[in-house]
Coordinates of C-alpha atoms in Angstrom, one line a residue:
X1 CA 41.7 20.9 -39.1
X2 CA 40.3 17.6 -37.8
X3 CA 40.4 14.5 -39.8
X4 CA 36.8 13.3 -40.4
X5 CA 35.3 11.0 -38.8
X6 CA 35.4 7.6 -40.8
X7 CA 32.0 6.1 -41.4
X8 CA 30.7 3.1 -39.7
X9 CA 29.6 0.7 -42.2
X10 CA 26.9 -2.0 -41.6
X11 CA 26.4 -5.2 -43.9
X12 CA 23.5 -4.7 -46.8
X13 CA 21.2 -6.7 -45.2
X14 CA 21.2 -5.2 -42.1
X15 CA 17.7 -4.6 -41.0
X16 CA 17.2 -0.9 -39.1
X17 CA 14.3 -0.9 -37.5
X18 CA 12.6 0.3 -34.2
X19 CA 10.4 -1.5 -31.5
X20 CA 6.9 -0.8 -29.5
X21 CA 4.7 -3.2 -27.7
X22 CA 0.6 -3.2 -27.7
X23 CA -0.4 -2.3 -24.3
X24 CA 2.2 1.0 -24.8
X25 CA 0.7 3.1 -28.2
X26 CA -2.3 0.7 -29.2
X27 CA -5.4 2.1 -27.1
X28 CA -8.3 1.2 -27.8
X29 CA -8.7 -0.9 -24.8
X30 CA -12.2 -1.6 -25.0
X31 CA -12.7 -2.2 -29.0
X32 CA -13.6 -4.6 -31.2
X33 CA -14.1 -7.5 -28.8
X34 CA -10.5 -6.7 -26.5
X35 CA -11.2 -7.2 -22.7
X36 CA -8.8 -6.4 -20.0
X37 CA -5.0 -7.6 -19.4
X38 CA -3.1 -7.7 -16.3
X39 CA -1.8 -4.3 -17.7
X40 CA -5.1 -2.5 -17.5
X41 CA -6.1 -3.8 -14.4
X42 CA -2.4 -2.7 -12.7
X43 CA -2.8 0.7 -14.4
X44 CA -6.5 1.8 -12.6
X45 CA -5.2 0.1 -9.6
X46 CA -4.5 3.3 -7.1
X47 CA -0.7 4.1 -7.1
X48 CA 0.7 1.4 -9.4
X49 CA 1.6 3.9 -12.0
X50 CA 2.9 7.2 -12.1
X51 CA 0.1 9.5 -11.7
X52 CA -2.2 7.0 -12.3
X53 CA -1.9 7.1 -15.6
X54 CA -2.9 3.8 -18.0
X55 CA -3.0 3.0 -21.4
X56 CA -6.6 3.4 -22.1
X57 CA -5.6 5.6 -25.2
X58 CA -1.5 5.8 -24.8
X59 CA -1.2 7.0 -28.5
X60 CA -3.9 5.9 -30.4
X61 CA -2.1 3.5 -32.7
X62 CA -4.8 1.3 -33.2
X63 CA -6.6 4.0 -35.2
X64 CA -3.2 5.8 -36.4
X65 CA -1.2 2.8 -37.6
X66 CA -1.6 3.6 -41.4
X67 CA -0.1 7.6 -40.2
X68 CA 2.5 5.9 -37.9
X69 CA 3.5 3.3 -41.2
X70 CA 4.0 6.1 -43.5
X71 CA 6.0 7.9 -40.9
X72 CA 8.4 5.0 -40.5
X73 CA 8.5 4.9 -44.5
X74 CA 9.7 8.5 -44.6
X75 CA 12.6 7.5 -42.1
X76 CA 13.8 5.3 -44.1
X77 CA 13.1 2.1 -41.7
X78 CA 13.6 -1.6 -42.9
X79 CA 11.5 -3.2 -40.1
X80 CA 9.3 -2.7 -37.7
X81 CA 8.8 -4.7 -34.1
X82 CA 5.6 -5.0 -32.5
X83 CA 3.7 -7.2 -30.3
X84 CA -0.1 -8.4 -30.4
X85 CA -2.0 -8.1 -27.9
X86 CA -3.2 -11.2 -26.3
X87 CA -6.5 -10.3 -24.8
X88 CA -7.5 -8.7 -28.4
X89 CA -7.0 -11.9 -30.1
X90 CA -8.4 -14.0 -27.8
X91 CA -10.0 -12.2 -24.9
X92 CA -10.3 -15.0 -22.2
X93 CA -7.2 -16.2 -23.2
X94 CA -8.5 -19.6 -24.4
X95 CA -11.0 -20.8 -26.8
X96 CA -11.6 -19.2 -30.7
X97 CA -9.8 -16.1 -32.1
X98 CA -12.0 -12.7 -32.1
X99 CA -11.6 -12.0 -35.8
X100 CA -11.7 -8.2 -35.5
X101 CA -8.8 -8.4 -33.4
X102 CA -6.7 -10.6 -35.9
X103 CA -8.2 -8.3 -38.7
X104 CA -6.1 -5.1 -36.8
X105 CA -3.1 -6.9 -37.3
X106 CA -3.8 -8.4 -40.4
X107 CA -4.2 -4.4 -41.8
X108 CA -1.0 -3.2 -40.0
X109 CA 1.4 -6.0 -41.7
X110 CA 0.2 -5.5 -45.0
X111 CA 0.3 -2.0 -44.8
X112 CA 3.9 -2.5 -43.0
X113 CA 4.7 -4.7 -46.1
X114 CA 3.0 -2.4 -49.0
X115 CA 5.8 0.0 -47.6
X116 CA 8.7 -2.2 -47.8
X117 CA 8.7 -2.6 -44.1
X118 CA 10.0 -6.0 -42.5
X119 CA 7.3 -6.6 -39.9
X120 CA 8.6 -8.4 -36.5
X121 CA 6.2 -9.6 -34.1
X122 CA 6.2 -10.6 -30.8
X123 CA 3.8 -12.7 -29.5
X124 CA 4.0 -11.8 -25.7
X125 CA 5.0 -8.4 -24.6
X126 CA 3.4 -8.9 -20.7
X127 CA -0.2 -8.0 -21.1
X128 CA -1.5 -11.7 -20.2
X129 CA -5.6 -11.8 -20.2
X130 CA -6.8 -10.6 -16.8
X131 CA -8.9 -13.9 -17.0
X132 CA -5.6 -16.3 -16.8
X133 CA -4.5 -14.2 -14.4
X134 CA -7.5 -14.2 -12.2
X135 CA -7.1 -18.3 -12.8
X136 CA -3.0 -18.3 -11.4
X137 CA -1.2 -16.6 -13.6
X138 CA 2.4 -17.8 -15.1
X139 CA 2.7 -19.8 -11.6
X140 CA 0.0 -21.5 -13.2
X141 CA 1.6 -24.5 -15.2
X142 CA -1.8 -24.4 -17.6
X143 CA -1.0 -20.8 -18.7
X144 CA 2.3 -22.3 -20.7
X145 CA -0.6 -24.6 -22.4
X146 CA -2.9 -21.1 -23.3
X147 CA -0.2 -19.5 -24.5
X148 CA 0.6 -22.1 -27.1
X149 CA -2.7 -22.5 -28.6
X150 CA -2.7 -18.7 -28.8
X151 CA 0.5 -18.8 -31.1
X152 CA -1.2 -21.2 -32.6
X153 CA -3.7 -19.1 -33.4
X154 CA -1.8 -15.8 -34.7
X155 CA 0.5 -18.1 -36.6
X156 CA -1.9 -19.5 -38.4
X157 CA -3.5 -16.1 -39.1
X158 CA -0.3 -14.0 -39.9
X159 CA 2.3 -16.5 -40.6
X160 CA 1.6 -16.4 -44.4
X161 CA 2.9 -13.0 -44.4
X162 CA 5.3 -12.3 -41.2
X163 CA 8.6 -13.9 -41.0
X164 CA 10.1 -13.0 -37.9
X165 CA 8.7 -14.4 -35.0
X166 CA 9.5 -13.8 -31.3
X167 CA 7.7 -15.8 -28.4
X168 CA 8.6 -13.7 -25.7
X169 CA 9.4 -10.4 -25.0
X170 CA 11.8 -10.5 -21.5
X171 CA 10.2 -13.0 -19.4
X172 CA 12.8 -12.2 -16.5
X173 CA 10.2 -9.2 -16.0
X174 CA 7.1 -10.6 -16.6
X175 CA 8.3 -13.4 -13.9
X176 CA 10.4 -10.8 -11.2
X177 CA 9.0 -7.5 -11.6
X178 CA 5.1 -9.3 -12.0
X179 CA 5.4 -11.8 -9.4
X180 CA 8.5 -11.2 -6.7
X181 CA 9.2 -7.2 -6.2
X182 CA 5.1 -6.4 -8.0
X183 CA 6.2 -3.1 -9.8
X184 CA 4.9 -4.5 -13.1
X185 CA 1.7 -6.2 -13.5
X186 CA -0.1 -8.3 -11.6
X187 CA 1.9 -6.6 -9.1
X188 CA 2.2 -10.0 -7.0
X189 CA 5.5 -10.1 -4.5
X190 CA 5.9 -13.4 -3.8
X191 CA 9.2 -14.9 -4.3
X192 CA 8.4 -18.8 -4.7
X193 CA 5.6 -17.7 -7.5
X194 CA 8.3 -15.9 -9.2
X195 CA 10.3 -19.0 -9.6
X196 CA 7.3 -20.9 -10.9
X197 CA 6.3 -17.9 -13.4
X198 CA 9.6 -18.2 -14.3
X199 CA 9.6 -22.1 -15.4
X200 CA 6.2 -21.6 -17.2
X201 CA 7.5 -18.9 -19.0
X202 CA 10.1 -21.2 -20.5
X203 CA 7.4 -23.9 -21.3
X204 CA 4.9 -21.6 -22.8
X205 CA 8.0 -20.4 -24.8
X206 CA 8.9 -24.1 -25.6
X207 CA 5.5 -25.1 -26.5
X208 CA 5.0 -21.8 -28.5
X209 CA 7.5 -22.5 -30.8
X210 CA 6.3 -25.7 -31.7
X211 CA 2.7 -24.6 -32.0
X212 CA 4.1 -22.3 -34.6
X213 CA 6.5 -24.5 -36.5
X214 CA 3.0 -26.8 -36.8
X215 CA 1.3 -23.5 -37.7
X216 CA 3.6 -21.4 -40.3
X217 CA 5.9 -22.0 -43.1
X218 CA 9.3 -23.6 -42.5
X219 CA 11.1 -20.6 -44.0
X220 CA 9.7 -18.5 -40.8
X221 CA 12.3 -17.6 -38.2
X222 CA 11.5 -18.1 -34.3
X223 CA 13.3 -16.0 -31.5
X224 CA 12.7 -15.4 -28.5
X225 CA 13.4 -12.0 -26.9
X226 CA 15.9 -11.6 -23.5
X227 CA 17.0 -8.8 -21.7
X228 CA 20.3 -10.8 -20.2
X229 CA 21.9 -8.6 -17.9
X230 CA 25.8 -7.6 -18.0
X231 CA 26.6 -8.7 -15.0
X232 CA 29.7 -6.8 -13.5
X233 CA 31.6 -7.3 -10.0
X234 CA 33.4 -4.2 -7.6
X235 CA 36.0 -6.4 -7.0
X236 CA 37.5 -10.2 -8.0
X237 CA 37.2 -11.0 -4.2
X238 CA 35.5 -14.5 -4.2
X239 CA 32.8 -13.0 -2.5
X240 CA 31.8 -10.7 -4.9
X241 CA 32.5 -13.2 -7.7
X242 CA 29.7 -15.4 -5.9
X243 CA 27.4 -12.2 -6.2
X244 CA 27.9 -12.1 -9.6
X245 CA 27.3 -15.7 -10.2
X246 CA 24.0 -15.6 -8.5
X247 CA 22.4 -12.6 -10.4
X248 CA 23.4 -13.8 -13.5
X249 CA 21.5 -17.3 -12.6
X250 CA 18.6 -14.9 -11.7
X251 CA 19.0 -12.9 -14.6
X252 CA 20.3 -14.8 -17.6
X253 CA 20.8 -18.4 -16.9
X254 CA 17.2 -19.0 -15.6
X255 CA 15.7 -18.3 -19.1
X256 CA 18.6 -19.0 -21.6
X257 CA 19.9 -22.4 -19.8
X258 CA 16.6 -24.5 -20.5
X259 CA 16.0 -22.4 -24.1
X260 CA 19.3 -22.9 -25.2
X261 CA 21.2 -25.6 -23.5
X262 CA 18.0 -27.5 -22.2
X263 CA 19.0 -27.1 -18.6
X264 CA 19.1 -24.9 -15.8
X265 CA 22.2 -23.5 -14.3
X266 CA 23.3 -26.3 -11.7
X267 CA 24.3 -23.5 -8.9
X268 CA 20.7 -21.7 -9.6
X269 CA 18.8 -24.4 -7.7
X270 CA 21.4 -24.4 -4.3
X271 CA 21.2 -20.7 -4.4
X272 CA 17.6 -20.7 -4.3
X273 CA 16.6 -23.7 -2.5
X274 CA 15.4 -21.6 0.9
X275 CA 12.6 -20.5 -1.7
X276 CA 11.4 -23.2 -3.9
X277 CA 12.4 -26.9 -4.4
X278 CA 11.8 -26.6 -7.7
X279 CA 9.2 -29.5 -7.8
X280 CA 7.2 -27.9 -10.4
X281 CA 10.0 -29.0 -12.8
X282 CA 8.2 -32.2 -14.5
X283 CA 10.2 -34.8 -16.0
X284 CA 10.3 -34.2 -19.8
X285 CA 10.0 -30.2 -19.3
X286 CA 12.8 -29.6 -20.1
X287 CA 12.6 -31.2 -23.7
X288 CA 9.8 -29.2 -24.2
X289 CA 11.5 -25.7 -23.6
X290 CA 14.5 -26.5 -25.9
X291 CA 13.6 -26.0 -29.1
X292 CA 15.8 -25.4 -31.6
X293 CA 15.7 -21.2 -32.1
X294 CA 16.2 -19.7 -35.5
X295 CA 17.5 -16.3 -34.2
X296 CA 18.4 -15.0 -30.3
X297 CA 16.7 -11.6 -29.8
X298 CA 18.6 -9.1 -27.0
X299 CA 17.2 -6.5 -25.8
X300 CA 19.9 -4.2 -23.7
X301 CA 20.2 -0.9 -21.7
X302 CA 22.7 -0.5 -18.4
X303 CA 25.0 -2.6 -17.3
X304 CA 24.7 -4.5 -13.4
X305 CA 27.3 -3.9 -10.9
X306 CA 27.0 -6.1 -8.1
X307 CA 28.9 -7.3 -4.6
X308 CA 28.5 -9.2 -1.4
X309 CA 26.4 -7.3 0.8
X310 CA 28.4 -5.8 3.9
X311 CA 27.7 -6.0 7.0
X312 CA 26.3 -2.8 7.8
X313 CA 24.6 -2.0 4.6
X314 CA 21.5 -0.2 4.4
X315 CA 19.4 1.7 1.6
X316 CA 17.6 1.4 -1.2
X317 CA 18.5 -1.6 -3.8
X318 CA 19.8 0.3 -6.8
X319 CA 19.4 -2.4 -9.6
X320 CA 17.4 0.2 -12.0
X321 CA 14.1 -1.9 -11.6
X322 CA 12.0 0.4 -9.6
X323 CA 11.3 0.6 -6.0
X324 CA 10.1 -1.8 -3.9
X325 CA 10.4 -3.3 -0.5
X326 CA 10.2 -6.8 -2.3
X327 CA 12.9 -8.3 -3.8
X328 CA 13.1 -9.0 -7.8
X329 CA 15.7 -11.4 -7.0
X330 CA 14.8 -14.8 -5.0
X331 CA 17.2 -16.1 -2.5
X332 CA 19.9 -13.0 -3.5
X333 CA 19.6 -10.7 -0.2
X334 CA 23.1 -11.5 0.3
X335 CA 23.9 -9.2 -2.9
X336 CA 24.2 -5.4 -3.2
X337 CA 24.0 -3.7 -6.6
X338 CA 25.4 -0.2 -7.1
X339 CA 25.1 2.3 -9.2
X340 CA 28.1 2.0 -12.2
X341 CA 29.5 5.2 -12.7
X342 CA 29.2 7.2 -16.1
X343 CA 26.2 9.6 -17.5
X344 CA 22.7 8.5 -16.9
X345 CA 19.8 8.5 -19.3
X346 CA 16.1 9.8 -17.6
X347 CA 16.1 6.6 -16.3
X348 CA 18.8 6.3 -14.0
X349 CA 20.8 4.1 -16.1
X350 CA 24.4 4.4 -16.6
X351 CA 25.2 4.9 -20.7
X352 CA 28.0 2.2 -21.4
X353 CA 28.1 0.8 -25.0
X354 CA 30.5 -2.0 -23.7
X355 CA 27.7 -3.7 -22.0
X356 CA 26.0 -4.1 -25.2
X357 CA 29.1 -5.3 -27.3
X358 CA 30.0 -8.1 -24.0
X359 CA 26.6 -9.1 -24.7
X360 CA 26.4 -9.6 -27.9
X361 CA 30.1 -11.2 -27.8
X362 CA 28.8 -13.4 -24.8
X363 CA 26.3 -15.3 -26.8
X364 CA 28.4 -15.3 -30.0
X365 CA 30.0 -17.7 -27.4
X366 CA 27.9 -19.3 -25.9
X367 CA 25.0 -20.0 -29.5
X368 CA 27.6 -20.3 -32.1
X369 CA 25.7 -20.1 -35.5
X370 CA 22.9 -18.2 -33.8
X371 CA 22.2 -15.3 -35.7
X372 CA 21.5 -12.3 -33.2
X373 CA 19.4 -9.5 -33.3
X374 CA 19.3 -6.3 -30.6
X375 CA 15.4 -6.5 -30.7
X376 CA 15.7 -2.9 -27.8
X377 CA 17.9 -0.6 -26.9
X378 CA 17.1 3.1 -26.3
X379 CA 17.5 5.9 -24.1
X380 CA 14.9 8.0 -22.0
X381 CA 15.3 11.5 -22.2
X382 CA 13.6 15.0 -21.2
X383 CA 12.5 16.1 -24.6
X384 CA 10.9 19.2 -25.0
X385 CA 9.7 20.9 -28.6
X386 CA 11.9 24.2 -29.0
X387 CA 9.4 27.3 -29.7
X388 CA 10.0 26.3 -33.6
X389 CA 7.8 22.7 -32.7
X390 CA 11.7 20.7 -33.3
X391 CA 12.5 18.5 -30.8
X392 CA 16.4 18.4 -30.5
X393 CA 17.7 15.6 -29.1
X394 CA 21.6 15.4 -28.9
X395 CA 21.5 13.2 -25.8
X396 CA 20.1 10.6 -27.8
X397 CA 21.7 10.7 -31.3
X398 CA 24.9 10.3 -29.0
X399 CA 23.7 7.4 -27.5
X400 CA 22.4 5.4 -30.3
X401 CA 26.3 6.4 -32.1
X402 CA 27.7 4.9 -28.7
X403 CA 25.6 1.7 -29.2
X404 CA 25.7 1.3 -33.1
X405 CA 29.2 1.4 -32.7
X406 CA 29.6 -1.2 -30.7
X407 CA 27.0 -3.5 -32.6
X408 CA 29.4 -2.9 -35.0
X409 CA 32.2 -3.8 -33.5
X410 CA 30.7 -7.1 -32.3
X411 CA 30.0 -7.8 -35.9
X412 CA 33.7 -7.2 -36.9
X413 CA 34.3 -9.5 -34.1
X414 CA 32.8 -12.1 -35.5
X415 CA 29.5 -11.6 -34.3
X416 CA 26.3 -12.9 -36.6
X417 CA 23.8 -9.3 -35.9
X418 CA 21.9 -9.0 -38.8
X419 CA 19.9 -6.2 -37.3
X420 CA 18.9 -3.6 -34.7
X421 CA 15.4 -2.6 -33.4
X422 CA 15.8 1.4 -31.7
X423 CA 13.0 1.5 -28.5
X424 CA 11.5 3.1 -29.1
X425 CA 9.7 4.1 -32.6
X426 CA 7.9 6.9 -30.3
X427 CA 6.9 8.1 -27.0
X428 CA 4.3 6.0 -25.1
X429 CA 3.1 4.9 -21.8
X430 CA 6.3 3.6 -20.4
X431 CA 4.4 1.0 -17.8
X432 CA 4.8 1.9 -14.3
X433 CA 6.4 5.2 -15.3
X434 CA 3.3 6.1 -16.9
X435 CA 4.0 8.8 -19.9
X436 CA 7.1 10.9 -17.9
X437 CA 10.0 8.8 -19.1
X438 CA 10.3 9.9 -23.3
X439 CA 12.2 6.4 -25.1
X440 CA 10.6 7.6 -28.4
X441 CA 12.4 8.4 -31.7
X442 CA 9.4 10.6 -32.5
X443 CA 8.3 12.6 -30.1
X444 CA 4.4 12.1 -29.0
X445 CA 2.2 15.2 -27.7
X446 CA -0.1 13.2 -25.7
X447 CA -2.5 16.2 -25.4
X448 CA -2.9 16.3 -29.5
X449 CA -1.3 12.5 -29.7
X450 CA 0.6 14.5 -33.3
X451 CA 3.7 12.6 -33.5
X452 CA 7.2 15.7 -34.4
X453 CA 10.2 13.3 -35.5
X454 CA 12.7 14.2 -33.1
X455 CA 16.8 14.7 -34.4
X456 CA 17.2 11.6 -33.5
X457 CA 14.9 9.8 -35.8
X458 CA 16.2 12.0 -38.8
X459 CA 19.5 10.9 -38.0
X460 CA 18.6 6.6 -37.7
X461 CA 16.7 7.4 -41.0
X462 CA 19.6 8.6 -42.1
X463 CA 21.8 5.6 -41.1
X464 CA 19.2 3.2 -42.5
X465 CA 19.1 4.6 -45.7
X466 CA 22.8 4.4 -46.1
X467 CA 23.9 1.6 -44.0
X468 CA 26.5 3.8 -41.9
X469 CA 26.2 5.9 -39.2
X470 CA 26.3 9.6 -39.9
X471 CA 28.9 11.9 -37.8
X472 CA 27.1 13.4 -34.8
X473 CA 26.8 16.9 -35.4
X474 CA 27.7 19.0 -32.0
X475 CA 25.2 21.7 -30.5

């Protein structure tokens, strides 16, 4: 007989939790004083999205949250991440707070916290107001200033009763996919604007964290949320290495340099010089971005596996960030990516638990004392309800075991992860994809918008409630 498999043990205070954003399950696009974000106008744009779908209803949260709160209380989940949406708080994107808006997410934390529920929320999960948009956007150095006097504003609000607090959700895509390659909203493709939305990013995250230190109480924890890429070479040719060193400027060191270390990467401004000079960079920015962090929030899926381009190479740019003729990477046409071999998830993107654990193990490095949180990680699959109504779901189970397991690993490392966040709680309008690409933990029928816990949720419920990580069961 086998021996059994030992169980993978997590501290006590580990949170469990899972993750959605506003624009993706809220709906309700239209109520209660919410006007349009860049996200709405993208989605009814002809062939943005899949389909042309949109998230005029997605799944109805904003109507269901007390069902979908109960539902995570039956799991067995410690926390919950979500995001507010900007234009509902504060619909122009400047001036006084629409109360009805707060008052939504004044209902949804205290029903999260009535069931024992840790609420997380994110401030800025890419729906900016169409109106700052339609005024510049994040290449707009004023949108930085909006963006703190709206954290002012939902700190103030919510700050009595949330205690985790992340600025930004993954400005490398609200900056690269929004502004350079334009498969996200605004759908913009210029490179040099990408760069700037980049910057302002950082100083409305700077800014925002001050506004809510001013705004909250001191024992509140700030984050911000990145999704740093594992950055990966073919080969240690020099060339290759030089690849590498690029995209992980473009990917990690353009955010976390200034947040962190209060400076950019000194080979990020060479490498891009034949697109900006970087003049938008004001004396005393920098200052403003690095605030000191109470927590580092990664967010991680696939590994990138990157060269020197050759000569004669030709094709599509397989970095897993959809297609486009436009670049999300500024200055970087000199670097191929490939695809890294292994199983793929509905996505595309190679499964590889190592990324997560080199992640994790990366900042441990690089922010000692930083406590970490995985605020995403998830897998897209084809799920489909058996003739029963069960959605099985193996694929994924397998996937979150891969990942947990090296979350623990990282922790027995020496790593400080005090808790993980599963993307997706359930299946929603996943952006440009529209609703074909399933991330969800609980499986959504979008004609009927009933929500069927897939195997996979029982299973993380299972793991929450006992801090280890049940064997995986075969077929």
């Amino acid at each position: 007989m086998p021996e059994p498999e030992t169980p993978v043990s997590f501290p006590p205070a580990f949170l469990w939790g899972a993750a959605t954003s506003a624009y993706q399950i809220e709906g309700a696009v239209r109520e209660d004083g919410r006007t349009p974000s860049i996200w709405d106008t993208f989605s009814h744009t002809p062939g943005k999205t899949a389909g042309g779908e949109h998230g005029d209803i997605a799944v109805d949260h904003y109507h269901r949250y007390r069902e979908d709160v109960a539902m995570m209380a039956e799991l067995g989940l410690t926390a919950y991440r979500f995001s507010v949406s900007w234009s509902r708080v504060q619909p122009t994107g400047r001036g006084p707070a629409v109360q009805k808006g707060l008052d939504f997410y004044r209902r949804l934390v205290d029903e999260l916290l009535a069931a024992g529920i840790k609420p997380a929320l994110t401030l800025y999960h890419w729906d900016l107001p169409q109106e700052l948009e339609d005024a510049g956007g994040w290449p707009e150095r004023d949108t930085a200033f909006r963006f703190a006097e709206y954290a002012q504003i939902v700190g103030e609000a919510l700050g009595d009763r949330v205690e985790q607090w992340i600025t930004l959700n993954e400005p490398w895509c609200s900056a690269f996919l929004g502004y350079a390659s334009g498969v996200h909203a605004p759908g913009r493709t210029d490179a040099a604007a990408a760069l700037k939305a980049a910057h302002h990013l950082n100083l409305a995250h700077g800014l925002g964290t001050s506004a809510l230190r001013t705004a909250m109480p001191a024992r509140n924890s700030v984050a911000v949320s990145l999704n740093s890429s594992v950055v990966r070479t073919v080969s240690e040719d020099p060339a290759d290495l030089a690849a590498a060193q690029k995209i992980d400027d473009l990917a990690n060191g353009v955010f976390h340099g200034p947040m962190l270390n209060g400076a950019y990467p000194d080979t990020l401004f060479p490498a891009t010089s034949s697109v900006t000079d970087w003049s938008y960079v004001l004396d005393g920015d920098l200052a403003l971005i690095h605030q000191p962090l109470d927590a580092l929030g990664l967010n991680y899926y696939t590994p990138a596996l990157v060269s020197a381009v050759e000569p004669d190479a030709s094709g599509p740019r397989a970095d897993g960030h959809g297609a486009s003729s436009f670049s999300p990477w500024p200055g970087a046409d000199d670097v191929a990516f490939h695809q890294t071999p292994g199983e793929r998830t509905e996505m595309g993107w190679t499964i590889d638990p190592t990324g997560l654990q080199d992640l994790i193990m990366r900042y441990t490095r690089e922010a000692p004392g930083l406590p970490i949180y995985i605020t995403e990680n998830g897998a897209a699959y084809d799920d489909k309800p058996d003739p029963d109504g069960r959605v099985h779901d193996p694929e994924r189970i397998a996937y979150l075991h891969g990942h947990l397991t090296a979350v623990r690993q990282a922790i027995t490392a020496g790593a400080d992860v005090r808790g993980y966040y599963l993307w997706s709680l359930m299946d929603n309008f996943e952006w440009a994809y529209g609703y074909g690409k399933r991330f969800g933990a609980v499986y959504v029928d979008y004609s009927t918008l009933e929500r069927t816990p897939k195997s996979s949720a029982l299973w993380y419920g299972e793991a929450a409630r006992t801090g280890s990580l049940p064997a995986i069961q075969g077929d």
